[in-house]
Amino acid sequence: MSTVRSYLRSAKSIVIGLASIATFLILWEAVTRVVNSPFLPGPYSVFLAFIQISTVGDIDGYSLGWHSAVSLYRVLLGFLAGAVTGIPLGLFMGIKLTVKDVATPIIEPIRFIPPIAWIPLSIVLLSGLTRFTFLIWVGVFFPVLLNTIAGVRRTSITLVNVARTFGADNNAVLRHIIFPSALPEIMTGLRVGLGIGWMCIVAAEMIGGDPVGLGRLILKYANFLQIDVVIVGMVTIGLIGLAMNYAILLLEKRMFRWRVEVTT
Amino acid sequence: MSTVRSYLRSAKSIVIGLASIATFLILWEAVTRVVNSPFLPGPYSVFLAFIQISTVGDIDGYSLGWHSAVSLYRVLLGFLAGAVTGIPLGLFMGIKLTVKDVATPIIEPIRFIPPIAWIPLSIVLLSGLTRFTFLIWVGVFFPVLLNTIAGVRRTSITLVNVARTFGADNNAVLRHIIFPSALPEIMTGLRVGLGIGWMCIVAAEMIGGDPVGLGRLILKYANFLQIDVVIVGMVTIGLIGLAMNYAILLLEKRMFRWRVEVTT
Amino acid sequence: MAAMFTVEHLKKSFETENGTIDVIDDLSLSLEEGRFLCIVGPSGCGKTTLLRILCGLDPPTSGTILINGSPPDPRKQKFGVIFQEESLLPWRNVFNNVKFGQEINKIGASDEIAKKYINLVGLEGFENYFPHQISGGMKKRVAIARALAVDPDIIMMDEPFADLDAQTRWILQKELLSIWSQLKKTAIFITHNVEEAVFLGQYVAVLSKRPAKLKTLINIDLPYPRSRLAAPFISYREKIIDLLREEIPSIS
Amino acid sequence: MAAMFTVEHLKKSFETENGTIDVIDDLSLSLEEGRFLCIVGPSGCGKTTLLRILCGLDPPTSGTILINGSPPDPRKQKFGVIFQEESLLPWRNVFNNVKFGQEINKIGASDEIAKKYINLVGLEGFENYFPHQISGGMKKRVAIARALAVDPDIIMMDEPFADLDAQTRWILQKELLSIWSQLKKTAIFITHNVEEAVFLGQYVAVLSKRPAKLKTLINIDLPYPRSRLAAPFISYREKIIDLLREEIPSIS
Amino acid sequence: YITGYFTPTPTTIRIGYLTGDLHQLPLHVAIANKYFDQYGLTVERYEFINGPTLMTHFVAGELDFAYVGAPPAITGRANAMSVGNVSYLPVVVSSVNLEGSALVVNPNVITSVADLNGKKIGTPGSGTIQDIMLSIYMKDHNLTLTKYPGSIANLPLQFGTGEIDGFIGWETAPSIAVINFSASVLLTSHDMMPNHQCCVFVVSSKFLAEHPDIVTKVVNVHNSAQDFINAHPTEAKQVAANYTGLSMPVIDMAFSRIVYTKTVNVDSIRTFVSNMIELNVIKTLNASQVDSFVSGFVDTNYAITQ
Ligand SMILES: Nc1ncnc2c1ncn2[C@@H]1O[C@H](COP(=O)(O)OP(=O)(O)OP(=O)(O)O)[C@@H](O)[C@H]1O
Ligand SMILES: Nc1ncnc2c1ncn2[C@@H]1O[C@H](COP(=O)(O)OP(=O)(O)OP(=O)(O)O)[C@@H](O)[C@H]1O
Ligand SMILES: [Mg+2]
Ligand SMILES: [Mg+2]
């Protein structure tokens, strides 16, 4: 695509994006006025709370930046753990029926268990940062795993055969054919997993400790029934997630230049 | 594959499955003995608690079957809502760049927000069963959406062209080419979404009301520090999830007979 | 109902990361209703690109294409297109692949017609096979059956017989001619086989190497059925081969 | 280092939901080192299936295949295989597709050799193009370059030239013969083009219709380079065409 | 009763309470002893996982009565008033209990109040009574310790793994820690803030205005239950054991630290409100509004105050 056209296209999508956000804010304000509940603050009071928490800090004196940094660190660790375990296991479960037979009956039931339910056990069995990592991992691992398996299944048998006739062993087939071919699904798995990882942050941060982290911020102010700050926490999580997602998307764009995509 | 061979294969995988579960139980018992904490019950005491809750019921007199039925109902509603919204929106976001541009800036940040953070707002804005449905939906929708979009992207442009030259309009292309072609990813999205939906059950059941539902059971007994019952809740969720997953897998198997799958 | 093609000053280029590549350059051509045009040209010259533009899949960079006076649009004109690459729906078996065109066309999918064309291409007994269970030539034949089963007004084929053995090829060539002559469709047929072009076409368009221009348009003035061994047939063939030879750089 | 093939009582059948389909039935064949064998047979008879078994991708249902005394195994013998279907890695550009075989082979991917074969098949300038940006014939040529670039001991090709125009085809036929005769590789070449079979092969195996048996093995006793217009050439060609005609049911 | 004429008198009332909270025993005693039936009332029970969630439902009009901690009731009321949404304000009509919390510690590490310096002490969440009480106590005694806010269910576990050196929490968590992890009680909430109000019994302002007669009945039921608990502790403990599933030793110990009383400690409530304003837990009130807020919050027509 010519640079001019792709430039216009991204300009257009930014404009559309801003317009949708504006519409969303207006709708939000309208609903707030209609419902008139102390627990449904409008965008403006959320904005004020945002300023307050970012500059002055919360009641314990932690600023929004610090909350964000701590949670980001925890989520990143869990995300990495999820990727590092989910992708290889997914590849092996995808290609080796034996691995799948062994792993499925253990993994499958586990993947439905809510992260909060893991808290007691994680307190007993783990300590410190590993607990946070574990509870985020619970959210990241399974989407990555299932999508990786799905990606492996998409692999063209012809391409595997090509590699084999050139003398590829299982390893080379995995590296040169199955992995690149499953990569789009793996990336989707990572993006979904990132979302679920962030979703698990409140569960993870329910574990006691320093009252810091965006999940803690949300819990704390939910306790005070100050929903405006709760929403500040939600929006901050949303924005950080958005930024991380965008980074992955940029990476994807570079990686998948070779794909022809369908649009109508 | 011949029926004899596929019969042998599934017999083998059942044996392997049972063996892995046995290994898992033994490991669990071993860890229990090593850690020796009153809050890490072994498989046997969990089994006893299981019998207790299923036959006698919990402290409020609700039996495990009832807890399961209520949660299952809530999860199914949320799951249906997630599928019914996620698949069509995913298809449209996949093929219509404008839809994508409008929806992305609103949807993307939302997908990182923890379900628990939605509780105050869901109480204010929704009522009754729709609250549960919404909180489960939050977990189901995004995996389904992202996987559907990924599936659309996988569609072979040649097949779309075939349909077009036969005079297909966008609708027919969607129905006859893009949807069936994206179906494997959509099914993966549904399976991932089902898992996340179940994961959200504790958050959903934090909403007040009758103390019934597997999430409530877990919360209740976590408060009493009776971890064996917490684990009964976790295992029950795992087993129900497993059964639902298995049903989807059977469906997949029927649907994707046409695929050649890679194994090594 | 057949159709009339007019192509005027057609240009097509693609933007790639390696710059712009011109594929078709100022190609003009017209074809009356019910005629059979074969297109030959060196590999990579732009034949497939031309076909895609003619059936409305790709827009030209400049120039116009009109079919009966309006731009190509498969929702208005009934095309029967056979692609060069594999184009079966992997999730449908042979029978349902053949029915696919009819379903889209809303002409009421008819099992009998599907069956008829499956038999025509010699695939009886394979109706329930999925694409991955049949051979390369069989896949091509399914695509041919699918295209013919919609009873198209315009037949456009991109090397439909390339994967077939000579014998099967000849049989299908004859079938194609008989369908075309009975129903007077307009046919555009891309091939690498010059003999095939001379056997089938009323006209043979010889394209230059990329960017494709119309090098020569030859009127094959021979009555059907043609004999491949007749002297005028061979002389047409040799003439076209000579024209092509001028275009193909001696690679290596 | 070339190789010697022995195929004995080979049988192959597939289990499908529609029952068992016999594809190869009691086929025996042997081929000395460094020989060039062409295989012809009706579409769907089992040629591709045979090739897949010969290069170790599929196990036979019964019978034995030995290459130099051991079963086919691409990790031990160096194959250069060209598949009938599209087989380029879509995420690699032309250049890296050609290098792919070398990388797998651990013979040290050499940019020069890759470049040499890209030029041989006439694709200089398209090194950075992705498969979806090149034409059908160009894709086939990339696959040919890739197979040759590993300097294989055994060349196995499944209709490699089917998508190419006659001129390009002739050029590549000559190149193939020259590579083969210089390095004395063993070559197995499936084609639908009988002329091509007679032009290239020391032997032409004519297969029966499915289930494939060896109908006749013809020794083409002509020196290279062969002239397509010479009388013995034409008589070999006609003989094979006649043999094939017996096998192909008059479809329709 | 003009309003009673227009609105048919309900016989079914909706009561919210917290999961497994021993403080809220009067409700369970009233149910077990069928006091509601005696007044012709049917109870719909709504269980909540914590006070704030309960209050969110309450202010949305989904409950008529609630057993809830004083601080969530205060924040709930303050927040609702701030947006002019005054239909479903919580109004205190009786006391549930006083005190009932304790600071338990690892006796190997901490034996005196001075030992608390520099230790990690868990609390059941920022802004809970216990958290606030600990802050005040720290300030008054010039202590510096690291507060580890968590959730009540996890505190004994974290204590058990040695991650924290002690915690402050409401019963039965302290007793569980004592019995399962040989913790010792360093301070009870009685030591820290004598007679502080803990849980309160509230009615929604709308229900109060429309059905004062029923409120009277319900308060009578509640008060009878309180009397019963104080008169028959053994039977009351059995009810507690049935509805928490906890062992009798735990219940015994916890019971000894909970003061079940009908009398609302208004001073204590006033202290909470002031502290919460000071700590910014309540942003919608200022110090001068405390008295008027508290007089609206506690309805002395029903509640016995001291
Ligand atoms: N996986 C499979 N399952 C069932 N049948 C199969 C399978 N693979 C091949 N066949 C059948 O085997 C027969 C021979 O196929 P094959 O691809 O070997 O033919 P071919 O000689 O290469 O034909 P062509 O010249 O058209 O490429 C066909 O009838 C096909 O339907
Ligand atoms: N999407 C694209 N982007 C860039 N270049 C393209 C694209 N599609 C086709 N081309 C180029 O256009 C030229 C013509 O391609 P086309 O497929 O039309 O050739 P063809 O005449 O059909 O060849 P063949 O006989 O080998 O099928 C080729 O050089 C190819 O690289
Ligand atoms: Mg082409
Ligand atoms: Mg074949």
Short mmCIF file of N, CA and C in Angstrom, two decimals, chain E residues 151-219:
data_model
loop_
_atom_site.label_atom_id
_atom_site.label_comp_id
_atom_site.label_asym_id
_atom_site.label_seq_id
_atom_site.Cartn_x
_atom_site.Cartn_y
_atom_site.Cartn_z
N SER E 151 -7.37 -9.19 53.12
CA SER E 151 -8.79 -9.41 53.35
C SER E 151 -8.94 -10.40 54.48
N ILE E 152 -10.05 -10.31 55.18
CA ILE E 152 -10.21 -11.02 56.45
C ILE E 152 -9.98 -12.51 56.30
N ALA E 153 -10.41 -13.07 55.15
CA ALA E 153 -10.28 -14.51 54.98
C ALA E 153 -8.83 -14.93 54.91
N ASN E 154 -7.98 -14.04 54.42
CA ASN E 154 -6.60 -14.44 54.18
C ASN E 154 -5.67 -14.15 55.35
N LEU E 155 -6.09 -13.29 56.27
CA LEU E 155 -5.17 -12.87 57.33
C LEU E 155 -4.64 -14.06 58.16
N PRO E 156 -5.53 -14.97 58.63
CA PRO E 156 -4.99 -16.09 59.41
C PRO E 156 -4.00 -16.93 58.60
N LEU E 157 -4.29 -17.11 57.30
CA LEU E 157 -3.40 -17.90 56.46
C LEU E 157 -2.03 -17.23 56.35
N GLN E 158 -2.05 -15.93 56.12
CA GLN E 158 -0.78 -15.22 55.98
C GLN E 158 -0.02 -15.24 57.29
N PHE E 159 -0.78 -15.17 58.38
CA PHE E 159 -0.16 -15.28 59.70
C PHE E 159 0.46 -16.67 59.85
N GLY E 160 -0.27 -17.68 59.40
CA GLY E 160 0.19 -19.06 59.53
C GLY E 160 1.48 -19.30 58.77
N THR E 161 1.65 -18.67 57.63
CA THR E 161 2.88 -18.88 56.87
C THR E 161 4.01 -18.01 57.39
N GLY E 162 3.75 -17.19 58.38
CA GLY E 162 4.80 -16.35 58.95
C GLY E 162 5.07 -15.10 58.13
N GLU E 163 4.18 -14.84 57.20
CA GLU E 163 4.41 -13.70 56.34
C GLU E 163 4.17 -12.39 57.10
N ILE E 164 3.21 -12.42 58.03
CA ILE E 164 2.97 -11.25 58.88
C ILE E 164 3.18 -11.67 60.33
N ASP E 165 3.53 -10.70 61.15
CA ASP E 165 3.84 -11.01 62.54
C ASP E 165 2.59 -10.97 63.42
N GLY E 166 1.51 -10.47 62.84
CA GLY E 166 0.26 -10.40 63.59
C GLY E 166 -0.77 -9.71 62.73
N PHE E 167 -2.00 -9.70 63.21
CA PHE E 167 -3.00 -8.95 62.45
C PHE E 167 -4.11 -8.50 63.37
N ILE E 168 -4.79 -7.47 62.91
CA ILE E 168 -5.99 -7.04 63.60
C ILE E 168 -7.17 -7.38 62.71
N GLY E 169 -8.20 -7.96 63.32
CA GLY E 169 -9.34 -8.33 62.51
C GLY E 169 -10.53 -8.58 63.40
N TRP E 170 -11.68 -8.73 62.74
CA TRP E 170 -12.86 -9.01 63.53
C TRP E 170 -12.99 -10.51 63.75
N GLU E 171 -13.72 -10.85 64.77
CA GLU E 171 -13.92 -12.25 65.09
C GLU E 171 -14.75 -12.87 63.97
N THR E 172 -14.46 -14.10 63.57
CA THR E 172 -13.71 -15.10 64.28
C THR E 172 -12.26 -15.25 63.83
N ALA E 173 -11.77 -14.36 62.93
CA ALA E 173 -10.41 -14.54 62.43
C ALA E 173 -9.37 -14.58 63.55
N PRO E 174 -9.41 -13.67 64.54
CA PRO E 174 -8.40 -13.74 65.60
C PRO E 174 -8.45 -15.06 66.36
N SER E 175 -9.65 -15.53 66.65
CA SER E 175 -9.75 -16.78 67.40
C SER E 175 -9.23 -17.95 66.60
N ILE E 176 -9.49 -17.94 65.28
CA ILE E 176 -8.97 -19.02 64.44
C ILE E 176 -7.44 -19.03 64.50
N ALA E 177 -6.85 -17.84 64.45
CA ALA E 177 -5.40 -17.76 64.50
C ALA E 177 -4.87 -18.26 65.84
N VAL E 178 -5.59 -17.95 66.88
CA VAL E 178 -5.14 -18.40 68.20
C VAL E 178 -5.19 -19.92 68.27
N ILE E 179 -6.29 -20.49 67.80
CA ILE E 179 -6.46 -21.93 67.95
C ILE E 179 -5.64 -22.73 66.95
N ASN E 180 -5.56 -22.25 65.71
CA ASN E 180 -4.83 -23.02 64.70
C ASN E 180 -3.34 -22.70 64.65
N PHE E 181 -2.97 -21.49 64.95
CA PHE E 181 -1.56 -21.10 64.76
C PHE E 181 -0.93 -20.61 66.05
N SER E 182 -1.51 -20.97 67.16
CA SER E 182 -1.03 -20.54 68.48
C SER E 182 -0.62 -19.08 68.53
N ALA E 183 -1.46 -18.23 67.95
CA ALA E 183 -1.26 -16.80 68.10
C ALA E 183 -1.68 -16.41 69.52
N SER E 184 -1.19 -15.25 69.98
CA SER E 184 -1.73 -14.78 71.25
C SER E 184 -2.37 -13.43 71.05
N VAL E 185 -3.36 -13.15 71.88
CA VAL E 185 -4.07 -11.89 71.75
C VAL E 185 -3.25 -10.81 72.46
N LEU E 186 -2.79 -9.83 71.68
CA LEU E 186 -2.02 -8.75 72.30
C LEU E 186 -2.96 -7.69 72.84
N LEU E 187 -3.92 -7.31 72.01
CA LEU E 187 -4.88 -6.28 72.41
C LEU E 187 -6.24 -6.67 71.87
N THR E 188 -7.28 -6.46 72.66
CA THR E 188 -8.62 -6.59 72.10
C THR E 188 -9.07 -5.20 71.70
N SER E 189 -10.15 -5.15 70.94
CA SER E 189 -10.62 -3.83 70.55
C SER E 189 -11.14 -3.07 71.76
N HIS E 190 -11.46 -3.82 72.79
CA HIS E 190 -11.85 -3.16 74.03
C HIS E 190 -10.68 -2.35 74.59
N ASP E 191 -9.47 -2.92 74.48
CA ASP E 191 -8.30 -2.21 74.96
C ASP E 191 -8.02 -0.98 74.11
N MET E 192 -8.29 -1.08 72.84
CA MET E 192 -7.89 -0.01 71.92
C MET E 192 -8.93 1.10 71.89
N MET E 193 -10.18 0.75 71.93
CA MET E 193 -11.24 1.75 71.78
C MET E 193 -12.45 1.22 72.53
N PRO E 194 -12.50 1.43 73.84
CA PRO E 194 -13.53 0.78 74.65
C PRO E 194 -14.94 1.07 74.15
N ASN E 195 -15.74 0.03 74.15
CA ASN E 195 -17.15 0.17 73.79
C ASN E 195 -17.41 0.75 72.41
N HIS E 196 -16.48 0.57 71.50
CA HIS E 196 -16.73 1.16 70.16
C HIS E 196 -17.86 0.41 69.47
N GLN E 197 -18.60 1.15 68.72
CA GLN E 197 -19.71 0.55 67.97
C GLN E 197 -19.12 -0.32 66.87
N CYS E 198 -19.73 -1.45 66.63
CA CYS E 198 -19.21 -2.28 65.53
C CYS E 198 -20.30 -2.41 64.47
N CYS E 199 -21.16 -3.44 64.57
CA CYS E 199 -22.22 -3.56 63.58
C CYS E 199 -23.48 -2.85 64.06
N VAL E 200 -24.25 -2.38 63.09
CA VAL E 200 -25.51 -1.70 63.42
C VAL E 200 -26.64 -2.35 62.61
N PHE E 201 -27.84 -2.13 63.11
CA PHE E 201 -29.02 -2.62 62.41
C PHE E 201 -29.69 -1.43 61.75
N VAL E 202 -29.78 -1.42 60.43
CA VAL E 202 -30.31 -0.24 59.74
C VAL E 202 -31.56 -0.58 58.95
N VAL E 203 -32.35 0.46 58.73
CA VAL E 203 -33.53 0.33 57.88
C VAL E 203 -33.41 1.40 56.81
N SER E 204 -34.04 1.20 55.70
CA SER E 204 -33.94 2.23 54.67
C SER E 204 -34.94 3.34 54.99
N SER E 205 -34.54 4.59 54.73
CA SER E 205 -35.35 5.74 55.11
C SER E 205 -36.74 5.68 54.48
N LYS E 206 -36.81 5.13 53.27
CA LYS E 206 -38.09 5.06 52.59
C LYS E 206 -39.03 4.09 53.32
N PHE E 207 -38.47 2.95 53.67
CA PHE E 207 -39.27 1.94 54.36
C PHE E 207 -39.72 2.48 55.72
N LEU E 208 -38.80 3.18 56.36
CA LEU E 208 -39.12 3.75 57.68
C LEU E 208 -40.28 4.73 57.58
N ALA E 209 -40.26 5.55 56.53
CA ALA E 209 -41.33 6.54 56.37
C ALA E 209 -42.66 5.86 56.05
N GLU E 210 -42.61 4.80 55.30
CA GLU E 210 -43.85 4.20 54.82
C GLU E 210 -44.44 3.17 55.79
N HIS E 211 -43.56 2.46 56.49
CA HIS E 211 -44.07 1.39 57.34
C HIS E 211 -43.49 1.43 58.73
N PRO E 212 -43.71 2.54 59.45
CA PRO E 212 -43.13 2.61 60.80
C PRO E 212 -43.61 1.47 61.69
N ASP E 213 -44.83 1.01 61.45
CA ASP E 213 -45.35 -0.08 62.29
C ASP E 213 -44.52 -1.34 62.14
N ILE E 214 -44.17 -1.63 60.91
CA ILE E 214 -43.39 -2.85 60.69
C ILE E 214 -41.99 -2.68 61.27
N VAL E 215 -41.46 -1.46 61.13
CA VAL E 215 -40.13 -1.22 61.69
C VAL E 215 -40.15 -1.51 63.17
N THR E 216 -41.20 -1.05 63.83
CA THR E 216 -41.32 -1.31 65.26
C THR E 216 -41.28 -2.80 65.55
N LYS E 217 -42.05 -3.56 64.76
CA LYS E 217 -42.07 -5.01 64.96
C LYS E 217 -40.69 -5.61 64.77
N VAL E 218 -40.02 -5.18 63.70
CA VAL E 218 -38.71 -5.79 63.37
C VAL E 218 -37.70 -5.45 64.46
N VAL E 219 -37.76 -4.19 64.93
CA VAL E 219 -36.83 -3.80 65.99
C VAL E 219 -37.11 -4.62 67.24
#
